[in-house]
Short mmCIF file of C-alpha atoms in Angstrom, two decimals:
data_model
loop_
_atom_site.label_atom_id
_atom_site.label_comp_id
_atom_site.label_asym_id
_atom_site.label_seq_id
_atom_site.Cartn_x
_atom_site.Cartn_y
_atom_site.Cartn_z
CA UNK A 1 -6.37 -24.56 -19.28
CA UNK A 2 -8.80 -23.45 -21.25
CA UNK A 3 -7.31 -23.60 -24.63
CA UNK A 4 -6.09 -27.23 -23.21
CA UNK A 5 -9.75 -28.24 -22.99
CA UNK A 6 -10.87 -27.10 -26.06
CA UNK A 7 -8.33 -28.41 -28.77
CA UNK A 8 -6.02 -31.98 -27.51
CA UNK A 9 -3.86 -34.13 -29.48
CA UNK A 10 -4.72 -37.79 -27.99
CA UNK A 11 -1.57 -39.38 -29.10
CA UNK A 12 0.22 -37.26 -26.33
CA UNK A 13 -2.11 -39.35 -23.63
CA UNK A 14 -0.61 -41.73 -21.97
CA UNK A 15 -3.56 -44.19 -22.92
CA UNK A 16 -4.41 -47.42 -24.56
CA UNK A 17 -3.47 -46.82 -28.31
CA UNK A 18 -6.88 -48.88 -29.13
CA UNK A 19 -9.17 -46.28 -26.96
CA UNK A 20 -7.13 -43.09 -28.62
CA UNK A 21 -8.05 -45.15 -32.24
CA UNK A 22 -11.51 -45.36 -31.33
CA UNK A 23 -11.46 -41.50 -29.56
CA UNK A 24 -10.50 -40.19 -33.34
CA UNK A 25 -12.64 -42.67 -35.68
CA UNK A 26 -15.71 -41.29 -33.68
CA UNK A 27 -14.37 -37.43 -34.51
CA UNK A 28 -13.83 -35.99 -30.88
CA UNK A 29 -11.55 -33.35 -30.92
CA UNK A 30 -12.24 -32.24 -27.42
CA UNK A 31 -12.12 -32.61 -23.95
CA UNK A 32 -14.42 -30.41 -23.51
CA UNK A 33 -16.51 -32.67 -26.40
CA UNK A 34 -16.14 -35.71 -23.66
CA UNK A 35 -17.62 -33.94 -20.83
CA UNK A 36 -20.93 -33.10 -22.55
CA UNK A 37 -21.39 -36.75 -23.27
CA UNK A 38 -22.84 -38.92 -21.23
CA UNK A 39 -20.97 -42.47 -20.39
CA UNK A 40 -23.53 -44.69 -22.54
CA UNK A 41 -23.11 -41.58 -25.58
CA UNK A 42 -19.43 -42.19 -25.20
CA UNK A 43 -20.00 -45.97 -25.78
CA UNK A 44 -22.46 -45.53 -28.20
CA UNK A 45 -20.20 -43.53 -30.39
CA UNK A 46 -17.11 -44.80 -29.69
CA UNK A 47 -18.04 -48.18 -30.01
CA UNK A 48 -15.74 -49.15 -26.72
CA UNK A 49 -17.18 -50.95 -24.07
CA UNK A 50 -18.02 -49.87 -20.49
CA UNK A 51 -14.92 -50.87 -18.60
CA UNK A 52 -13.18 -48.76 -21.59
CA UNK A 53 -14.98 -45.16 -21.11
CA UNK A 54 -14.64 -45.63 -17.91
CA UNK A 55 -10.59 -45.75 -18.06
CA UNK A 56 -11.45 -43.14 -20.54
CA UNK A 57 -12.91 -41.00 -18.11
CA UNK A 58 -10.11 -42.00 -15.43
CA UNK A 59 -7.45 -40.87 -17.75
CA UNK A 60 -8.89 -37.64 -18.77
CA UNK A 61 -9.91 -36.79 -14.68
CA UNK A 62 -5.88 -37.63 -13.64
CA UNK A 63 -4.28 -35.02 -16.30
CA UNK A 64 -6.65 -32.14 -15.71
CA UNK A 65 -6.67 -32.62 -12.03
CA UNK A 66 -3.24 -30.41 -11.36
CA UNK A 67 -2.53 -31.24 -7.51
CA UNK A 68 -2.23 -34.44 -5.64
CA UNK A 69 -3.86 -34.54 -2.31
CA UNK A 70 -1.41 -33.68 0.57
CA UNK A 71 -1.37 -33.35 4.25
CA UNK A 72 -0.58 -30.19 6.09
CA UNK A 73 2.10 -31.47 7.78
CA UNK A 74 3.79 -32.43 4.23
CA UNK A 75 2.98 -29.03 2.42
CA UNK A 76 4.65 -27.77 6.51
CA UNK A 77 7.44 -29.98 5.59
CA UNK A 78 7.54 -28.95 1.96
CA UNK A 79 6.91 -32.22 0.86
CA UNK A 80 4.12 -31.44 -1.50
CA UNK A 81 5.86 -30.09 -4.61
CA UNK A 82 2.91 -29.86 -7.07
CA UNK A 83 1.19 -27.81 -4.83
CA UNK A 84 0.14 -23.60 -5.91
CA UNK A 85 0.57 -22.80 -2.17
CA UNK A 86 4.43 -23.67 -2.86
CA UNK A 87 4.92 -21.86 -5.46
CA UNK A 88 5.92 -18.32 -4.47
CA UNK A 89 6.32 -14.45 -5.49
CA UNK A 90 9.03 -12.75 -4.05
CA UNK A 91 8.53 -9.67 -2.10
CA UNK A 92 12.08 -8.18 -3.19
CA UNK A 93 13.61 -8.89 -0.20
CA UNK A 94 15.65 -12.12 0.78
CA UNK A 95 14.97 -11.34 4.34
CA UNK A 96 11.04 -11.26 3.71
CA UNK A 97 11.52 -13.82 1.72
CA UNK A 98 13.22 -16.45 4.09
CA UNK A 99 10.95 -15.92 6.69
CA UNK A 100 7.81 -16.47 3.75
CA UNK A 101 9.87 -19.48 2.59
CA UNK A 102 9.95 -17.77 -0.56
CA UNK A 103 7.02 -15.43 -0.78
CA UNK A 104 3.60 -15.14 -0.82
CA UNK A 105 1.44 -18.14 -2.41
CA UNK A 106 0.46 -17.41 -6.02
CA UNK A 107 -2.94 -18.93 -4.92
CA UNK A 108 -4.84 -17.35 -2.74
CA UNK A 109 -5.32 -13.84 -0.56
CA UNK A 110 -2.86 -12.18 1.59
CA UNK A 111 -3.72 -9.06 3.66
CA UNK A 112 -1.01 -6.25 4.31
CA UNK A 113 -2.40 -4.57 7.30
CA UNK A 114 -1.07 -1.99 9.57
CA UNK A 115 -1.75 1.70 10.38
CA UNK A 116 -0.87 4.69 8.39
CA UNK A 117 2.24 4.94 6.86
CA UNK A 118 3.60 1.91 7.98
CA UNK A 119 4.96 0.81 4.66
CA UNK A 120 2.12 -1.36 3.53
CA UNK A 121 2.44 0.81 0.08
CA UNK A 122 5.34 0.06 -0.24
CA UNK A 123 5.67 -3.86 -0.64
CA UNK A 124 2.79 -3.48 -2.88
CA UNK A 125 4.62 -1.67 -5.21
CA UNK A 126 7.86 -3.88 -4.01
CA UNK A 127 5.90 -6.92 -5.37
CA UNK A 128 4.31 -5.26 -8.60
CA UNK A 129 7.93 -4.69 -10.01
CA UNK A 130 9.08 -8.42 -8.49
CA UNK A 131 6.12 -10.27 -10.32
CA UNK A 132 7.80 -8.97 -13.79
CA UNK A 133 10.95 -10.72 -12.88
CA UNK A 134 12.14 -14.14 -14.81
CA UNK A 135 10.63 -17.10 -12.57
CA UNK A 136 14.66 -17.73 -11.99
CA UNK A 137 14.93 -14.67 -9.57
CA UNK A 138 11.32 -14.85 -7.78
CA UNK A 139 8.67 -13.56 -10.63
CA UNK A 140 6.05 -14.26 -12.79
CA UNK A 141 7.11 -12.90 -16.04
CA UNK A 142 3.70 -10.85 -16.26
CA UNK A 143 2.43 -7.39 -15.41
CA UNK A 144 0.35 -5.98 -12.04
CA UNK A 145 -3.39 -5.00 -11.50
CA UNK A 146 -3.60 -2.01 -8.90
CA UNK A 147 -6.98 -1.06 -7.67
CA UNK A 148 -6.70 2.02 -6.19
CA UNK A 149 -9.75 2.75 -4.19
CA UNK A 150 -9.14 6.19 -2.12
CA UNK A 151 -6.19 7.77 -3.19
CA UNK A 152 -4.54 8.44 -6.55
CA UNK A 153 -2.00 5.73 -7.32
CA UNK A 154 1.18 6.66 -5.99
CA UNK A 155 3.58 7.41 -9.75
CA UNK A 156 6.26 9.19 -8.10
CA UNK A 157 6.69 6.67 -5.55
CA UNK A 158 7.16 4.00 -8.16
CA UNK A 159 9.23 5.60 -10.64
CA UNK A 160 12.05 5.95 -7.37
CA UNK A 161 11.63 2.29 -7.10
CA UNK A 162 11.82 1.76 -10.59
CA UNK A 163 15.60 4.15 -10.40
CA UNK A 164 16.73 2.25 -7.80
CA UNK A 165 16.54 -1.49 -8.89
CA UNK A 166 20.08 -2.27 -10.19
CA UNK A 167 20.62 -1.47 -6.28
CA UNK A 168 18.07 -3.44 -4.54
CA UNK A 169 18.27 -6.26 -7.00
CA UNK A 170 21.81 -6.74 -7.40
CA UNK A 171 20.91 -10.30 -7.81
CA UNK A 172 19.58 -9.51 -11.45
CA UNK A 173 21.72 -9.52 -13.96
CA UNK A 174 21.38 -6.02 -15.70
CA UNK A 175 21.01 -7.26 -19.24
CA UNK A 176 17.80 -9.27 -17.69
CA UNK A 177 16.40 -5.95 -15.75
CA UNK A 178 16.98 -3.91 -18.89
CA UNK A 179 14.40 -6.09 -21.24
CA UNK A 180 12.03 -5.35 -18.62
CA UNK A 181 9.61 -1.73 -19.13
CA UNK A 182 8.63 -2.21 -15.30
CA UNK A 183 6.32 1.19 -15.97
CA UNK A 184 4.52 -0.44 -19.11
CA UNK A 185 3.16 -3.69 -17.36
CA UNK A 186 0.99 -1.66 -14.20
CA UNK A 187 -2.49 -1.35 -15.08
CA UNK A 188 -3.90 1.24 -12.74
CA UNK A 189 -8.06 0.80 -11.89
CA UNK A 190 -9.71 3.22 -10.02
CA UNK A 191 -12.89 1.99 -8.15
CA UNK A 192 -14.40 4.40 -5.25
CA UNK A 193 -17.37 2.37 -4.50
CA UNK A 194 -18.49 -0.53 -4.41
CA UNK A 195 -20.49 -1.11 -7.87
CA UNK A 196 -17.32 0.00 -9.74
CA UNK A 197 -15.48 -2.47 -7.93
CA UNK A 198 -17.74 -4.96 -8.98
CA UNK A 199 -17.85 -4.40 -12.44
CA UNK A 200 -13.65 -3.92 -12.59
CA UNK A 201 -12.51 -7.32 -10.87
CA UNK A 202 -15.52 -9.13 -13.15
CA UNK A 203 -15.07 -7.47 -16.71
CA UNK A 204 -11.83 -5.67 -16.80
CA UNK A 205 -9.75 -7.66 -14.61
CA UNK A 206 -11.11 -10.93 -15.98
CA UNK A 207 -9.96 -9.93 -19.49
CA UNK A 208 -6.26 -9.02 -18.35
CA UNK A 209 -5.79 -12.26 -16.47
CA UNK A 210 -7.89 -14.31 -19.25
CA UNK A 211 -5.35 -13.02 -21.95
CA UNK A 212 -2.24 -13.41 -19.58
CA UNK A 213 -1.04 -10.23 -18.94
CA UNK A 214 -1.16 -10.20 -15.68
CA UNK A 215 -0.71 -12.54 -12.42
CA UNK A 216 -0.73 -10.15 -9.54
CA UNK A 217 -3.67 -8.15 -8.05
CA UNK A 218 -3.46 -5.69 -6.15
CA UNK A 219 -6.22 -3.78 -4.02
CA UNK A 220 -4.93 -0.60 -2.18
CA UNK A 221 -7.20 -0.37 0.29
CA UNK A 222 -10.13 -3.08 0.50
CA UNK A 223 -11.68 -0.95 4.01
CA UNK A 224 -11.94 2.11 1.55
CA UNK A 225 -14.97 0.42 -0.28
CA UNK A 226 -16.94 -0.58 3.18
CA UNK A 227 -16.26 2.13 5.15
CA UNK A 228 -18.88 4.55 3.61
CA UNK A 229 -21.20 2.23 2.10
CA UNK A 230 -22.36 0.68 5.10
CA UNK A 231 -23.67 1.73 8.71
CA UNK A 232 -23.35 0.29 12.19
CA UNK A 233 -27.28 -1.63 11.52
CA UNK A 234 -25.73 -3.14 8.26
CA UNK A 235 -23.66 -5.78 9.63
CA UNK A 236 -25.35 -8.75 7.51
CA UNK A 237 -25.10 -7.19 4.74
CA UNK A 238 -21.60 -6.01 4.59
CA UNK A 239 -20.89 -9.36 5.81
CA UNK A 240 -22.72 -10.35 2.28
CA UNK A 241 -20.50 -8.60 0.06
CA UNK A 242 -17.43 -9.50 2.15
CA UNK A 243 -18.57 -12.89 1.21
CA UNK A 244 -19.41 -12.40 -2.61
CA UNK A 245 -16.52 -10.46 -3.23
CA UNK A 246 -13.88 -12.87 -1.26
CA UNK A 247 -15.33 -15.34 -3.46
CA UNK A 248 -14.97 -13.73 -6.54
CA UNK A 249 -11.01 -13.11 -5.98
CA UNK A 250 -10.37 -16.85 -4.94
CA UNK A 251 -11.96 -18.35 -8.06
CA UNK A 252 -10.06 -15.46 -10.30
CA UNK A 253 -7.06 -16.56 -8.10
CA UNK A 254 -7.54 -20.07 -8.60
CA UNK A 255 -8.36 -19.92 -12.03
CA UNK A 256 -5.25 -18.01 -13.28
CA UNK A 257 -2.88 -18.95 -10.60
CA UNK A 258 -2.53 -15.89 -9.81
CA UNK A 259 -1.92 -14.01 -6.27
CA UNK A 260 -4.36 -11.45 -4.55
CA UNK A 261 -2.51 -8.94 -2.38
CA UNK A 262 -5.35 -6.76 -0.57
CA UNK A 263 -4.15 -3.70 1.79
CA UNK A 264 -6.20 -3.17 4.80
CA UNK A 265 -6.41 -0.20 7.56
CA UNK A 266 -6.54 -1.11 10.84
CA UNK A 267 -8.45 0.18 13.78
CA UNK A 268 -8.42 0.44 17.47
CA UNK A 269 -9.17 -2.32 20.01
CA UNK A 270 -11.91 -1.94 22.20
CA UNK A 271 -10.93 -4.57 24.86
CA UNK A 272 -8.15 -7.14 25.47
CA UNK A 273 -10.22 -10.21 24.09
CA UNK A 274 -10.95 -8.55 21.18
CA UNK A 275 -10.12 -11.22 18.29
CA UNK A 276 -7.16 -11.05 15.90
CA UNK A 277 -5.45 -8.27 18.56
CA UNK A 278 -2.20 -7.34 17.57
CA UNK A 279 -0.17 -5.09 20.22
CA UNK A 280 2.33 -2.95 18.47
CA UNK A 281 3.49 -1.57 21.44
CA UNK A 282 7.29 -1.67 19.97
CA UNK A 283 5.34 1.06 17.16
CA UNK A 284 3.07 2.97 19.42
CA UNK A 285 1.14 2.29 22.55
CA UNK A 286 -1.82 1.20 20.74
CA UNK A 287 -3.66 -2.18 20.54
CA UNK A 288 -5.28 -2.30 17.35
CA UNK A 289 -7.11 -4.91 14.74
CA UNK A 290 -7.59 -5.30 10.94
CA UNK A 291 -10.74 -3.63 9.73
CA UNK A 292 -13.82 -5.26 8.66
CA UNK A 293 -13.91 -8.05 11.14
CA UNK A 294 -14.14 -11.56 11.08
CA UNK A 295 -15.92 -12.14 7.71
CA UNK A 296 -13.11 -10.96 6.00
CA UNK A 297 -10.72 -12.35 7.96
CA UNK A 298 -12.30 -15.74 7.05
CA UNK A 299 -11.74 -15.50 3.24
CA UNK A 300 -7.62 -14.75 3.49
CA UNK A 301 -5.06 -17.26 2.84
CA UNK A 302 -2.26 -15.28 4.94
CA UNK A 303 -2.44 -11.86 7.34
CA UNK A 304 0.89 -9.84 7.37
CA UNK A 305 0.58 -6.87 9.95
CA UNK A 306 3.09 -3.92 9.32
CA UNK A 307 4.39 -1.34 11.38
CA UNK A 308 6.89 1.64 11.43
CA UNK A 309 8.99 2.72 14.19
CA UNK A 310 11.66 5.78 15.03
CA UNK A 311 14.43 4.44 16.34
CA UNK A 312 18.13 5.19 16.87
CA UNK A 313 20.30 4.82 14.17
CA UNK A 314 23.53 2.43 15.09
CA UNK A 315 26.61 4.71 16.55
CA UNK A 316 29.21 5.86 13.76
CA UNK A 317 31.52 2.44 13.68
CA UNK A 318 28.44 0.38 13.90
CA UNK A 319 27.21 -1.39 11.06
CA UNK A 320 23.65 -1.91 9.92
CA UNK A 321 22.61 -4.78 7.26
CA UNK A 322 21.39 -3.71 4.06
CA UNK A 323 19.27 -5.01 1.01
CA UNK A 324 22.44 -5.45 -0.60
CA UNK A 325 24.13 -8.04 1.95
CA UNK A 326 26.49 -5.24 2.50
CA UNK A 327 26.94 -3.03 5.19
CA UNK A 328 26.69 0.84 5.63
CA UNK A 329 28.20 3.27 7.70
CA UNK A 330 25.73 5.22 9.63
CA UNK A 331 26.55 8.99 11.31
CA UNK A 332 26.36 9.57 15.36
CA UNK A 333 22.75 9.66 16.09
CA UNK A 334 20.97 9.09 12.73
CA UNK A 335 17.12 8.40 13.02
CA UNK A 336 15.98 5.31 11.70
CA UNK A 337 12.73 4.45 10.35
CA UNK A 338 11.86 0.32 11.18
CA UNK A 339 9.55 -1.39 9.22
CA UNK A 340 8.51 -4.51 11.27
CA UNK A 341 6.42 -7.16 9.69
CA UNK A 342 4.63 -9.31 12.57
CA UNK A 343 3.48 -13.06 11.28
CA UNK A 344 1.05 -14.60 14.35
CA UNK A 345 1.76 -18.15 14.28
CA UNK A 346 -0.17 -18.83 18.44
CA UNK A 347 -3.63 -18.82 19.12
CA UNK A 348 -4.64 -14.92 19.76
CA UNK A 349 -3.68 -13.55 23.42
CA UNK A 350 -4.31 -10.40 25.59
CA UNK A 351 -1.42 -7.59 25.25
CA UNK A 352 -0.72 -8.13 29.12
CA UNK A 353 0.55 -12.14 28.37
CA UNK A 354 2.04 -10.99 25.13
CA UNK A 355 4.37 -8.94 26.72
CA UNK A 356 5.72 -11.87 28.72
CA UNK A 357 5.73 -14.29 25.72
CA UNK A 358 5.09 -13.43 22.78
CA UNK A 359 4.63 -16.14 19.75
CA UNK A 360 4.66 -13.14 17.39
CA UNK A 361 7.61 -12.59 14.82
CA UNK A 362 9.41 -9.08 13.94
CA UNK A 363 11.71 -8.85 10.88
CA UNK A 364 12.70 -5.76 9.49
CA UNK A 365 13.00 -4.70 6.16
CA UNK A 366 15.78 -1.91 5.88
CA UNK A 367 15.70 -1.84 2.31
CA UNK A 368 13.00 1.60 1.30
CA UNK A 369 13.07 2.56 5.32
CA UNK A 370 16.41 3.55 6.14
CA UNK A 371 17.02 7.93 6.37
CA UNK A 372 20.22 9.67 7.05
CA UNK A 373 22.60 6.48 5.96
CA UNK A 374 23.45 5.47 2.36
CA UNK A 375 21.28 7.16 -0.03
CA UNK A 376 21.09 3.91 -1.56
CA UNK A 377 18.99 2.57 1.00
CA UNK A 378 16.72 5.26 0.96
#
């Protein structure tokens, strides 16, 4: 956009050829000339007349102005096509990726929450290597951001991702995943408080995104950054730089079309009418809620809440679905790790009502979770 603004040809706007004469006798060049002139300055050098800058002005406002406006009931019935919050990244998973109608938004910020070792890790680095994909099969065609800000970013992890690919994404052709260096296009940050943090998503992140080399963000864990910095008596002003910072990442989001993935912790619920209460009693007996409350609740686009579960494996004979839309063979009492993600789509209820009908939403993706069956899957 900004390159747009700063250099146009006029003969590819769809405008009266006697205004475009005019536009170029008077030696605008710009777009960006045209907004820092007032409407009688545009007359005045121009020579057009009033009713003429205005349609000018019209013109200009229609082809910079990306989305029409659109009900919620027609981006619900995915009659909106122009809209950003259609466009999707895949997570690497068709079965995440039906129930997200595609993915998540490339505008915007989605939360991965869920307790410890539930996986949220995981689809992070899922979704790095997806955004480098071709747009045909779910990408961006650009590198990752990931912010670490408590632990070291997990390498080994994502090199066995990186090794099992031609396996997960069969759907790829191989002479498409083989122009891709999936390990050269992650830029790692490390930011353990708050003032680093700052100074990464405004100078350093800026200039990646600004320059196109990257369109997904990723911040592994946003609680990290609040949960020493701030006391009990500070409430107003963590809420503050819950606030500044969840409108930093919208505008950068907005800007560059680009999505914000942040990973959250989560933490025990006090009472039943605790807000945002999410019951994972298939996971554990506990009730538990994002961290760092409302506020930061307010500035997400979408909340997915993860959890793992030990289950038993499928009897030998039985058949379990894979990532591959094939089928495995599993031994005579195999353990198997569940990854559930839970998408609330009711207004918030106690855990006692939830158990008798609950609007929630399990899937599971079998695809990094599954021990003791096909290596493949592992």
């Amino acid at each position: 956009m900004g390159s747009f603004i700063e250099e146009m040809d006029w003969d590819k706007f769809d405008m009266n050829p006697r205004v475009i004469a005019a536009i170029k006798k008077a030696n605008i060049t710009s777009i960006k000339d045209i907004f820092h002139l007032s409407g009688s300055d545009l007359q005045r050098l121009t020579k057009l007349s009033k009713t003429d800058v205005q349609y000018l002005l019209r013109t200009i406002s229609s082809t910079l102005r990306k989305n029409s406006v659109f009900t919620a009931l027609q981006l619900f019935q995915n009659k909106a096509p122009s809209s950003s919050q259609r466009q999707k990244l895949s997570l690497g998973c068709p079965v995440l990726d039906g129930l997200l109608q595609g993915g998540i938004p490339r505008t915007g910020i989605t939360e991965i929450a869920g307790e410890s070792s539930a996986g949220k890790t995981q689809i992070a680095l899922q979704l790095c290597l997806s955004v480098q994909y071709p747009y045909t099969y779910g990408g961006l065609e650009s590198g990752a951001v990931y912010i670490c800000t408590e632990d070291v970013f997990p390498n080994k992890r994502l090199q066995q991702l990186i090794e099992q690919l031609p396996i997960l994404r069969s759907d790829v052709p191989s002479e498409v995943m083989q122009k891709i260096k999936f390990g050269n296009r992650i830029f790692v940050e490390h930011a353990a408080d708050l003032d680093t943090f700052h100074e990464c998503i405004t100078k350093r992140l800026s200039l990646l995104l600004s320059r196109g080399m990257v369109r997904l963000v990723i911040i592994d864990s946003i609680a990290a950054l609040f949960r020493c910095e701030f006391s009990a008596t500070d409430s107003l002003l963590k809420a503050k730089y819950l606030q500044r910072f969840g409108a930093k990442l919208h505008r950068l989001s907005c800007r560059f079309q680009t999505p914000i993935v942040c990973i959250n912790q989560v933490t025990d619920a006090m009472n039943e009418k605790e807000d945002a209460v999410w019951n994972t009693q298939s996971c554990s007996a506990r009730t538990v809620v994002p961290a760092l409350g409302i506020t930061w609740s307010n500035q997400l686009l979408m909340r997915l809440m993860v959890c793992r579960t030990v289950n038993q494996a499928p009897t030998s004979g039985e058949t379990l679905y894979s990532r591959r839309n094939q089928y495995c063979q599993c031994s005579k009492n195999t353990d198997m790790l569940r990854l559930e993600c839970v998408f609330r789509t009711a207004p918030l209820i106690s855990s006692d009502h939830q158990k008798k009908d609950s609007p929630s939403l399990a899937v599971r993706l079998l695809a990094a979770v599954v021990t003791g069956c096909d290596p493949e899957l592992s």
